[in-house]
Short mmCIF file of C-alpha atoms in Angstrom, two decimals:
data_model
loop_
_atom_site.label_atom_id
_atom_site.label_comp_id
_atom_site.label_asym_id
_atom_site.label_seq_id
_atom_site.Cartn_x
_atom_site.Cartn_y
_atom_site.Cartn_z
CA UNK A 1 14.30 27.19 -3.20
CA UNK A 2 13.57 26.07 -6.75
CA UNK A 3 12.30 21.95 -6.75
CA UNK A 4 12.59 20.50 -9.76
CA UNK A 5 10.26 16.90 -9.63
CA UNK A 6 12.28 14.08 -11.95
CA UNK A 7 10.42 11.08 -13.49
CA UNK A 8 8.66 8.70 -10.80
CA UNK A 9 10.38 5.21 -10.43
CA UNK A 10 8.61 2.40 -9.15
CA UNK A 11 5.83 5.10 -7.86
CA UNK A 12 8.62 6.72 -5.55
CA UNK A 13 9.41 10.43 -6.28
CA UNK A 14 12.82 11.83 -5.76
CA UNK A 15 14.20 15.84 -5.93
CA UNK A 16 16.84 17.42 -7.38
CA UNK A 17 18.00 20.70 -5.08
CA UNK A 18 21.42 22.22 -5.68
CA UNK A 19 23.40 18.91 -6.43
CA UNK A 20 21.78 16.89 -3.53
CA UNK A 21 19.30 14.25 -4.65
CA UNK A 22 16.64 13.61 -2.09
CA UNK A 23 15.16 10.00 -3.11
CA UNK A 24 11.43 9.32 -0.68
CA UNK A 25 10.39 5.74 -1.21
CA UNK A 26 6.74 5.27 0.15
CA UNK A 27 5.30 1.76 1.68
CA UNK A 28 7.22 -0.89 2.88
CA UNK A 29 10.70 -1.15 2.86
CA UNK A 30 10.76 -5.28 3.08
CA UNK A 31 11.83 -8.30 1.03
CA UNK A 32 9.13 -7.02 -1.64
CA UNK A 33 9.94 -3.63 -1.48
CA UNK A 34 13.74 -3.76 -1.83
CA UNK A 35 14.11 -3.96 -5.12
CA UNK A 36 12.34 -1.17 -6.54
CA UNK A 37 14.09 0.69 -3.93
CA UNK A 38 17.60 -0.86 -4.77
CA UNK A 39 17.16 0.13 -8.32
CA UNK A 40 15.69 3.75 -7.31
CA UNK A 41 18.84 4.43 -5.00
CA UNK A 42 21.66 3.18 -8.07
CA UNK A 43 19.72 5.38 -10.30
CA UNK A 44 19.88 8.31 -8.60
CA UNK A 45 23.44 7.65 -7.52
CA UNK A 46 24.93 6.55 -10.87
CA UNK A 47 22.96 9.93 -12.08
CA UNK A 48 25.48 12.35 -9.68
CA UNK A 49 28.68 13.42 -10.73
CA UNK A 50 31.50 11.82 -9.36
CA UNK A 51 32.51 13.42 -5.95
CA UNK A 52 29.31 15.33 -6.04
CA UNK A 53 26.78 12.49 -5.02
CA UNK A 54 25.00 13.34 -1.65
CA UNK A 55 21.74 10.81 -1.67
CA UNK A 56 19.08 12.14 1.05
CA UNK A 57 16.83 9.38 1.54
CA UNK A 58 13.61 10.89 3.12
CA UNK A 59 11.94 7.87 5.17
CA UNK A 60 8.77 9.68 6.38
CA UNK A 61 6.65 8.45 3.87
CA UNK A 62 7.60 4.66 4.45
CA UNK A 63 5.28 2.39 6.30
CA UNK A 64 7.46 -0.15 7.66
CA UNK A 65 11.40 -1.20 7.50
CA UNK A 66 12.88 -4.62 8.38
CA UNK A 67 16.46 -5.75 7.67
CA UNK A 68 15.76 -5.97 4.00
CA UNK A 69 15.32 -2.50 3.81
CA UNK A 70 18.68 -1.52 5.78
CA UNK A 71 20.31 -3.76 3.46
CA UNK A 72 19.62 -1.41 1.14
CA UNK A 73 20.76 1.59 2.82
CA UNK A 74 23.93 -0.21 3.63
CA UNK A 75 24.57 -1.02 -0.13
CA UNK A 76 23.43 2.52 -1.30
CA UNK A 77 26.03 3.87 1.35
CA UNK A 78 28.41 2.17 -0.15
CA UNK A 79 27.84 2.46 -3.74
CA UNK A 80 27.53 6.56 -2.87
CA UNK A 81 31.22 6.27 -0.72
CA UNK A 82 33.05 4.81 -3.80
CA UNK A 83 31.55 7.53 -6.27
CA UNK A 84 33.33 10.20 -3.36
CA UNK A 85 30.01 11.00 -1.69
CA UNK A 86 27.70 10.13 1.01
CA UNK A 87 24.03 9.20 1.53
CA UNK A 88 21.96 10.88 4.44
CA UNK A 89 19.08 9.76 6.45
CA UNK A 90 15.84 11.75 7.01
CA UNK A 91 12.70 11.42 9.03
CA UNK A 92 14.21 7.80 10.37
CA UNK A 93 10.85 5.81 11.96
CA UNK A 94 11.60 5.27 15.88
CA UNK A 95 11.44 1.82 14.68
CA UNK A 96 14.59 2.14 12.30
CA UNK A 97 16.20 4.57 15.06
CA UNK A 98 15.88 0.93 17.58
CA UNK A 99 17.26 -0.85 15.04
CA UNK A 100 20.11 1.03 14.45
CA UNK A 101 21.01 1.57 18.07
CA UNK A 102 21.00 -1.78 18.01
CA UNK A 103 23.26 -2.46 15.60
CA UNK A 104 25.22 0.21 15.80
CA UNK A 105 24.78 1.47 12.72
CA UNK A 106 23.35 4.65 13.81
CA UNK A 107 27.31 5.61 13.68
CA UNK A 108 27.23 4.87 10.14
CA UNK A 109 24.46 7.25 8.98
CA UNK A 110 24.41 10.53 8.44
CA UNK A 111 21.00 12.16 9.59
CA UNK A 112 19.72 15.74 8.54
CA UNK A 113 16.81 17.93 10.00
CA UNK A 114 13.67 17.83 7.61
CA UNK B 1 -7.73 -18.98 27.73
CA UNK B 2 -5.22 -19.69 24.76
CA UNK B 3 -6.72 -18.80 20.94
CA UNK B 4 -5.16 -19.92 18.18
CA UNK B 5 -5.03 -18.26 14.23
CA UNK B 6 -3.35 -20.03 11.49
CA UNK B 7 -2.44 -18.90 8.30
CA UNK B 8 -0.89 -20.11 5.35
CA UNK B 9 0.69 -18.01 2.64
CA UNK B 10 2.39 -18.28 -1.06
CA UNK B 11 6.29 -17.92 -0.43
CA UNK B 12 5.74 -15.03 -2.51
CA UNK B 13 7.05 -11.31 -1.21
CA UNK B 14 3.84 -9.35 -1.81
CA UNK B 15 1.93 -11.97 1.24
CA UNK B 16 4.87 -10.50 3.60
CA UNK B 17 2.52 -7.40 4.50
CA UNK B 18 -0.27 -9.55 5.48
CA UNK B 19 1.20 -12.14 7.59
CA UNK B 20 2.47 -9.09 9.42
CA UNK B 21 -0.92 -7.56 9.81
CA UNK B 22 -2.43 -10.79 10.69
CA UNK B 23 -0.43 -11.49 13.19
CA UNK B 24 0.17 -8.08 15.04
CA UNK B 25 -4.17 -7.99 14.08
CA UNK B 26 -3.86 -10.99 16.46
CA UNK B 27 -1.49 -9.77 19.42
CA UNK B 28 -3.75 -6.55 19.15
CA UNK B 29 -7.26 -8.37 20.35
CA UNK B 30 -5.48 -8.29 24.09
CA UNK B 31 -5.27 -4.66 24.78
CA UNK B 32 -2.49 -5.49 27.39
CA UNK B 33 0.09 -5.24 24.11
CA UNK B 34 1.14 -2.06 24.15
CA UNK B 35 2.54 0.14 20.74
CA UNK B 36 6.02 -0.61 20.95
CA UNK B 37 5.49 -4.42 21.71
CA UNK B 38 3.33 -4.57 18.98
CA UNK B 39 5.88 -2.95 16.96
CA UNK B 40 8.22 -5.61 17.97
CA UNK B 41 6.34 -8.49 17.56
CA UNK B 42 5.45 -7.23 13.52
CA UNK B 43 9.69 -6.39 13.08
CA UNK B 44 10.34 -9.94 14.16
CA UNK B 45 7.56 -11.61 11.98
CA UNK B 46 8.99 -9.75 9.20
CA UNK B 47 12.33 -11.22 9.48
CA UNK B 48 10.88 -15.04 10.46
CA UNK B 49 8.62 -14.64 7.10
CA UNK B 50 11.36 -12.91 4.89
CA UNK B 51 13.80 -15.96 6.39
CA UNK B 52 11.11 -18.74 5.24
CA UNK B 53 10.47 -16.92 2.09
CA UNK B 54 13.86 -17.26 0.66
CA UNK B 55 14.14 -20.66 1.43
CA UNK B 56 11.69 -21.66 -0.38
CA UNK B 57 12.69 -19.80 -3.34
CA UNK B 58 16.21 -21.14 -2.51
CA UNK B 59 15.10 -24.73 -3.42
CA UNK B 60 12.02 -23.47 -5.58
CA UNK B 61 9.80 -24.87 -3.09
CA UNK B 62 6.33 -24.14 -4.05
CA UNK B 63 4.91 -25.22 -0.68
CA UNK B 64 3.35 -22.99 1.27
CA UNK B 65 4.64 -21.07 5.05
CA UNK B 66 3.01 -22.03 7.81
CA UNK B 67 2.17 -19.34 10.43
CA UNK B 68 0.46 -19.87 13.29
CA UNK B 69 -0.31 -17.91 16.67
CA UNK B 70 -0.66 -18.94 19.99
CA UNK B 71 -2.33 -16.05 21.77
CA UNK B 72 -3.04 -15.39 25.56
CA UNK B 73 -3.73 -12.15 27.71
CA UNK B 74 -0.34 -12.16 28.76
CA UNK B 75 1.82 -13.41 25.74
CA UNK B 76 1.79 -14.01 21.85
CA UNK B 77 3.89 -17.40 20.44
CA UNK B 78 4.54 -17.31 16.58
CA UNK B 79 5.49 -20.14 14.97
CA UNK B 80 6.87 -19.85 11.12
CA UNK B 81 7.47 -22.60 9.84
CA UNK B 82 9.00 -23.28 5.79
CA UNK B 83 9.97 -26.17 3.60
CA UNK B 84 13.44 -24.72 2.57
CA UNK B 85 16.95 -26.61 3.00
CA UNK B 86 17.55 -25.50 6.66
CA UNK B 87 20.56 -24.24 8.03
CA UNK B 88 22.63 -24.15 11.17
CA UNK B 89 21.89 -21.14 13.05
CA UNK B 90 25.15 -21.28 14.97
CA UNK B 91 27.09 -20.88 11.43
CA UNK B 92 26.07 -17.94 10.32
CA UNK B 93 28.73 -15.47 9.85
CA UNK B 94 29.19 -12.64 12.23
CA UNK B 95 29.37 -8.90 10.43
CA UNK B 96 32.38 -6.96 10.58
CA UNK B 97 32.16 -4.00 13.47
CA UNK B 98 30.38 -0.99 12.30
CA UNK B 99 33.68 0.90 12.38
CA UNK B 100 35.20 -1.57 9.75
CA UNK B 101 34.61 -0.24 7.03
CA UNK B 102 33.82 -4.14 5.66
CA UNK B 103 31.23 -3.52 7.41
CA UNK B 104 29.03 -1.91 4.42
CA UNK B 105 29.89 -5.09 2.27
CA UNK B 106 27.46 -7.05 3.98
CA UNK B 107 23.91 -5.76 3.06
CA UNK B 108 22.24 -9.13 5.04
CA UNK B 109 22.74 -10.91 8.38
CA UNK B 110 20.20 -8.73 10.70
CA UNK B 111 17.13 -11.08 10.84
CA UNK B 112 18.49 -13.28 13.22
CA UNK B 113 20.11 -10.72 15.53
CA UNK B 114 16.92 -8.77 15.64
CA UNK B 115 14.44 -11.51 15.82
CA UNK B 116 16.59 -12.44 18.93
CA UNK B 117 16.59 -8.50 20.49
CA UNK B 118 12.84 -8.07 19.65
CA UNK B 119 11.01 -10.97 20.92
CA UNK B 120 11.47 -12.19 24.49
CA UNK B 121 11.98 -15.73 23.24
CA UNK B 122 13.47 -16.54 20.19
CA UNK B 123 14.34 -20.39 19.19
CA UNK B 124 15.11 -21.90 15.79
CA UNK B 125 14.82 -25.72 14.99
CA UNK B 126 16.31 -26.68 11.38
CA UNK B 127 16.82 -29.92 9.25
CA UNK B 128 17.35 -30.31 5.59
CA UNK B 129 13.03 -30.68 5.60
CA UNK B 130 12.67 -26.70 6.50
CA UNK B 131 12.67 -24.76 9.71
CA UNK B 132 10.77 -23.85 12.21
CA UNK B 133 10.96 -20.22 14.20
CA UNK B 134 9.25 -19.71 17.43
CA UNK B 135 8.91 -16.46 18.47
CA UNK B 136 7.19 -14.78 21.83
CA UNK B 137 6.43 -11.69 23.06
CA UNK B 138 5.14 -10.86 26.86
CA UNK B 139 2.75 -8.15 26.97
CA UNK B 140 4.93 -6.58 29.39
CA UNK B 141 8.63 -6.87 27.84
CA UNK B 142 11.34 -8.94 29.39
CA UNK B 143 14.47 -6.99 29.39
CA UNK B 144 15.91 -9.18 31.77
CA UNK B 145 18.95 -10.35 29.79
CA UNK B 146 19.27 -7.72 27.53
#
């Protein structure tokens, strides 16, 4: 399997492996984080090609998420749906997993083994 | 014996993190607060703070949010308090079900549902002088109406 590492944004790394973009924010996914991860998540999906955009957002490096965070993964879900693709959870926190059981919107996410 | 920490902090998002460590610092002086109720009690500050936050930068309040614990052996109370314009917590609009597909339109509107599901008491008292959100968490959790 052949990585090949694209330009940091905002300090979070994301990979590019046979058309599926795996974005992994670090820190805290929160009022102060969402933004930098808003803007990572539209970049990498406005960089697929149309009907080709699967977005795997590896969590295991993030700290903390409250409902700031989700907001974000609801909006990248979204924004990935109406360019014909998906986005995909990885390494959710137990913390997330509560949250989404919760809410339901475990239903709503895809998850994939690390 | 009840102990009390206060803390004030810039309606800024980069003092989020550390009200949240303050206060879960707190809760974690009575080892009868286990992991996950710790883990509650920091999810809920989160959303009080993030709440208070924005209204201050709603009305471009530079006042200060008022945080302050009431701690025993057996239970934390967190109070947030803001400045902001207030709001009526029984109109906020409910989110579409998770199988509309609406649903992904609405990227806010969690705080108060899981400031509710994570605390064992959850009140809100608002006015157009600010809010106030009192939170508590038992050592031992309270699922008794969940």
């Amino acid at each position: 399997m052949v990585w090949t590492t694209l330009t940091p944004v905002d300090g979070v790394s994301r990979q590019l492996d046979d058309g599926v973009i795996t974005v992994r924010p670090r820190g805290d996914l929160d009022l102060g984080g969402a933004p930098a991860f808003r803007s990572m998540l539209g970049e990498a999906i406005s960089g697929a090609r149309i009907g080709q955009v699967t977005i795997d957002v590896d969590l295991a490096a993030v700290d903390f998420v409250d409902s700031a965070g989700i907001g974000v993964l609801i909006g990248g879900l979204r924004r990935a749906r109406a360019r014909g693709g998906t986005l995909r959870l990885n390494n959710v926190p137990s913390e997330l997993q509560d949250v989404f059981d919760l809410t339901g919107l475990g239903s709503v996410f895809e998850t994939v083994d690390s | 014996m009840s102990q009390i920490v206060e803390l004030e902090i810039p309606a800024r998002t980069e003092f989020l993190a550390l009200a949240r460590l303050v206060v879960v610092s707190a809760a974690s002086i009575e080892p009868a607060f286990t992991e996950d109720r710790l883990d509650n009690l920091r999810l809920a500050v989160s959303e009080a703070c993030t709440n208070a936050i924005e209204a201050h930068s709603d009305v471009q309040s530079e006042d200060r949010v008022h945080i302050r614990c009431d701690l025993t052996d057996e239970r934390i109370e967190v109070e947030v308090v803001d400045r902001g314009a207030g709001f009526d917590p029984d109109d906020v609009e409910a989110l579409p079900d998770v199988e509309d597909p609406r649903r992904l339109d609405h990227e806010n509107g969690l705080g108060l549902m899981m400031m509710r599901h994570f605390t064992d008491e959850a009140e809100i008292r608002s006015s157009s002088s600010g809010t106030a959100v009192r939170l508590v968490v038992y050592s031992l959790p309270d699922f008794s109406d969940s």
